[in-house]
Coordinates of C-alpha atoms in Angstrom, one line a residue:
X390 CA 31.2 -5.1 -44.7
X391 CA 29.6 -3.6 -47.9
X392 CA 27.1 -0.8 -48.1
X393 CA 24.1 -3.0 -47.8
X394 CA 25.4 -4.8 -44.8
X395 CA 26.3 -1.5 -43.1
X396 CA 22.8 -0.2 -43.8
X397 CA 21.3 -3.4 -42.3
X398 CA 23.5 -3.1 -39.3
X399 CA 22.6 0.6 -38.7
X400 CA 18.9 -0.3 -39.0
X401 CA 19.2 -3.2 -36.5
X402 CA 21.1 -1.1 -34.0
X403 CA 18.6 1.8 -34.3
X404 CA 15.8 -0.7 -33.6
X405 CA 17.6 -2.0 -30.5
X406 CA 18.1 1.6 -29.3
X407 CA 14.4 2.3 -29.6
X408 CA 13.3 -0.9 -27.9
X409 CA 15.7 -0.5 -24.9
X410 CA 14.7 1.0 -21.6
X411 CA 18.3 1.6 -20.8
X412 CA 21.7 1.4 -22.6
X413 CA 25.0 1.1 -20.9
X414 CA 28.3 1.9 -22.7
X415 CA 31.5 0.2 -21.6
X416 CA 35.1 0.0 -22.7
X417 CA 35.5 -3.6 -24.0
X418 CA 39.3 -3.6 -24.5
X419 CA 41.0 -6.8 -23.2
X420 CA 37.9 -9.0 -23.1
X421 CA 38.0 -12.4 -24.7
X422 CA 35.4 -14.2 -26.8
X423 CA 34.9 -16.7 -24.0
X424 CA 34.3 -13.9 -21.5
X425 CA 31.9 -12.2 -23.8
X426 CA 29.9 -15.4 -24.1
X427 CA 29.8 -15.8 -20.3
X428 CA 28.7 -12.2 -19.8
X429 CA 25.9 -12.5 -22.4
X430 CA 24.6 -15.5 -20.6
X431 CA 24.3 -13.5 -17.3
X432 CA 22.7 -10.5 -19.1
X433 CA 20.1 -12.8 -20.8
X434 CA 18.5 -13.1 -17.3
X435 CA 17.8 -9.3 -17.4
X436 CA 16.6 -9.4 -21.0
X437 CA 19.7 -7.5 -22.0
X438 CA 22.0 -7.8 -25.1
X439 CA 25.7 -7.1 -25.2
X440 CA 27.0 -5.9 -28.5
X441 CA 30.3 -4.7 -29.9
X442 CA 29.8 -2.4 -32.8
X443 CA 31.8 0.3 -34.7
X444 CA 31.3 3.8 -33.4
X445 CA 30.6 5.1 -36.9
X446 CA 27.7 2.7 -37.4
X447 CA 26.3 3.4 -33.9
X448 CA 26.4 7.1 -34.5
X449 CA 24.3 6.7 -37.6
X450 CA 21.9 4.5 -35.7
X451 CA 21.7 7.0 -32.9
X452 CA 20.7 9.7 -35.4
X453 CA 18.1 7.4 -36.9
X454 CA 16.7 6.6 -33.4
X455 CA 16.9 10.3 -32.3
X456 CA 19.2 9.3 -29.4
X457 CA 21.8 12.1 -29.6
X458 CA 22.9 11.6 -26.0
X459 CA 24.3 8.2 -26.9
X460 CA 26.7 9.7 -29.5
X461 CA 28.6 11.5 -26.7
X462 CA 29.6 8.1 -25.3
X463 CA 31.1 6.7 -28.5
X464 CA 34.7 7.5 -27.9
X465 CA 37.3 4.8 -28.1
X466 CA 36.4 1.1 -28.2
X467 CA 32.8 0.9 -27.1
X468 CA 30.4 -1.9 -26.5
X469 CA 26.8 -1.4 -25.7
X470 CA 24.4 -3.3 -23.4
X471 CA 20.8 -2.9 -24.6
X472 CA 18.5 -3.5 -21.6
X473 CA 14.8 -4.2 -22.2
X474 CA 14.1 -5.8 -18.8
X475 CA 15.7 -5.3 -15.4
X476 CA 18.2 -2.5 -15.6
X477 CA 19.5 -3.2 -12.0
X478 CA 20.2 -6.8 -12.8
X479 CA 22.0 -5.9 -16.0
X480 CA 24.1 -3.2 -14.3
X481 CA 24.9 -5.6 -11.5
X482 CA 26.1 -8.3 -13.9
X483 CA 28.5 -5.8 -15.7
X484 CA 29.7 -4.3 -12.4
X485 CA 30.4 -7.8 -10.9
X486 CA 32.3 -8.8 -14.1
X487 CA 34.3 -5.6 -13.8
X488 CA 35.3 -6.3 -10.2
X489 CA 36.3 -9.9 -11.0
X490 CA 38.3 -9.2 -14.2
X491 CA 39.0 -5.4 -14.1
X492 CA 37.4 -5.2 -17.5
X493 CA 34.3 -3.5 -19.0
X494 CA 34.6 -0.2 -17.2
X495 CA 31.4 1.9 -17.5
X496 CA 31.6 4.9 -19.7
X497 CA 28.1 6.1 -19.2
X498 CA 24.6 5.4 -20.5
X499 CA 21.0 6.5 -21.1
X500 CA 17.8 5.6 -19.5
X501 CA 14.3 6.7 -20.6
X502 CA 16.1 9.3 -22.8
X503 CA 18.1 10.8 -19.9
X504 CA 21.9 10.6 -19.7
X505 CA 23.4 8.5 -17.0
X506 CA 26.8 9.2 -15.4
X507 CA 29.1 6.4 -14.3
X508 CA 28.2 6.9 -10.7
X509 CA 24.5 6.7 -11.4
X510 CA 25.0 3.4 -13.2
X511 CA 27.0 2.1 -10.3
X512 CA 24.2 3.2 -7.9
X513 CA 21.7 1.3 -10.1
X514 CA 23.9 -1.8 -9.9
X515 CA 23.5 -1.7 -6.1
X516 CA 19.7 -1.7 -6.2
X517 CA 17.7 -4.9 -5.5
X518 CA 16.5 -6.7 -8.6
X519 CA 13.0 -6.1 -9.9
X520 CA 12.0 -9.5 -8.6
X521 CA 13.1 -8.6 -5.1
X522 CA 11.4 -5.2 -5.2
X523 CA 8.1 -6.7 -6.3
X524 CA 8.4 -9.1 -3.3
X525 CA 9.0 -6.3 -0.9
X526 CA 6.1 -4.3 -2.3
X527 CA 3.7 -7.2 -2.0
X528 CA 4.9 -7.7 1.5
X529 CA 4.2 -4.1 2.4
X530 CA 0.8 -4.1 0.9
X531 CA -0.2 -7.5 2.3
X532 CA 0.9 -6.8 5.9
X533 CA -2.0 -4.5 6.9
X534 CA -4.5 -6.8 5.2
X535 CA -3.2 -9.7 7.2
X536 CA -3.5 -7.7 10.4
X537 CA -7.1 -6.8 9.5
X538 CA -7.9 -10.4 8.7
X539 CA -6.5 -11.5 12.1
X540 CA -8.5 -8.9 13.9
X541 CA -11.7 -9.8 12.2
X542 CA -11.0 -13.5 12.9
X543 CA -10.5 -12.8 16.6
X544 CA -13.7 -10.7 16.8
X545 CA -15.8 -13.4 15.1
X546 CA -14.2 -16.1 17.3
X547 CA -15.0 -14.1 20.4
X548 CA -18.6 -13.7 19.2
X549 CA -18.9 -17.4 18.6
X550 CA -17.7 -18.2 22.1
X551 CA -20.1 -15.8 23.7
X552 CA -23.1 -17.3 21.7
X553 CA -22.0 -20.7 22.7
X554 CA -21.9 -19.8 26.4
X555 CA -25.5 -18.4 26.1
X556 CA -26.7 -21.6 24.5
X557 CA -25.1 -23.7 27.3
X558 CA -26.8 -21.6 29.9
X559 CA -30.2 -22.0 28.2
X560 CA -29.7 -25.8 28.1
X561 CA -28.7 -26.0 31.7
X562 CA -31.7 -23.9 32.8
X563 CA -29.5 -21.2 34.2
X564 CA -30.9 -18.9 31.5
X565 CA -34.7 -19.6 30.8
X566 CA -35.3 -20.5 27.2
X567 CA -37.9 -18.5 25.4
X568 CA -37.8 -15.6 27.8
X569 CA -36.6 -12.4 26.4
X570 CA -33.1 -11.6 27.5
X571 CA -32.5 -9.4 30.5
X572 CA -31.3 -6.6 28.2
X573 CA -34.9 -6.4 26.8
X574 CA -36.5 -5.7 30.2
X575 CA -33.9 -3.1 31.2
X576 CA -35.5 -0.3 29.1
X577 CA -38.5 -0.4 31.6
X578 CA -36.2 0.8 34.5
X579 CA -36.2 4.4 33.3
X580 CA -40.0 4.6 34.0
X581 CA -39.2 4.7 37.8
X582 CA -38.8 8.5 37.8
X583 CA -42.6 8.7 37.2
X584 CA -42.8 8.5 41.0
X585 CA -41.1 11.9 41.2
X586 CA -43.5 13.3 38.6
X587 CA -46.5 12.9 41.0
X588 CA -45.2 13.1 44.6
X589 CA -47.7 12.4 47.3
X590 CA -46.6 15.3 49.7
X591 CA -47.9 17.9 47.3
X592 CA -51.4 16.6 47.8
X593 CA -51.2 17.5 51.5
X594 CA -53.1 20.8 51.2
X595 CA -56.4 18.9 50.9
X596 CA -56.8 18.5 54.7
X597 CA -56.9 22.3 54.9
X598 CA -59.8 22.4 52.5
X599 CA -61.5 19.8 54.7
X600 CA -61.1 22.0 57.8
X601 CA -63.5 24.6 56.4
X602 CA -66.6 22.4 57.0
X603 CA -65.5 22.0 60.7
X604 CA -65.5 25.8 61.1
X605 CA -68.9 25.9 59.6
X606 CA -70.1 23.2 62.0
X607 CA -68.7 25.2 64.9
X608 CA -70.6 28.3 63.7
X609 CA -73.8 26.4 63.3
X610 CA -74.2 25.3 66.9
X611 CA -73.6 28.9 68.0
X612 CA -76.4 30.0 65.8
X613 CA -78.6 27.3 67.2
X614 CA -77.7 28.6 70.7
X615 CA -78.8 32.1 69.8
X616 CA -82.0 30.8 68.3
X617 CA -82.7 28.7 71.4
X618 CA -81.9 31.8 73.5
X619 CA -84.3 33.8 71.5
X620 CA -87.1 31.3 71.9
X621 CA -86.5 31.2 75.6

């Protein structure tokens, strides 16, 4: 590889570093060309690229991309997985390959500029894929809406049944058509307390007032008697 080819390779790797959401570093010793092709097919589903490069070129690319944390992982034979899509799916593909072949042990990685330890990458590999997480999120959000829709549907259904029963009663004559519903006449009931506002017994004192003329009449005959006595 001449100087121009090296410069082109460095520029290409630097661009991949900048475009990646996550980068996983693995030890690629012992892997065959056929196995690399198989792994690349699985990583393609996660929009990830598996690349074997020289550490010296990758270090220069890391400097150009200002990814100093990546340089610490470039010890011994190192291959990089550049992830632009689902990091969990990519980590799972490499982890599964490692369990099946005992190859491609994780060395570390970076995600969103932060360094990842091997244990952290293994934890990411156990996460559900982005596809599954989206499905779970949609299910959680849709569940209350579905319950609300069912409740409203039941309420409207009950109202329709009640209105239908009222219509049937009107048609059968059980409920007179055209007359205001019983609920409209009920407000008149509170007027009944008006009887308490003007109780009859309190008007009883009037007979006492009427007794006064009787006393007067009793006095009048006595006066007449005196007068008749006087004339006698």
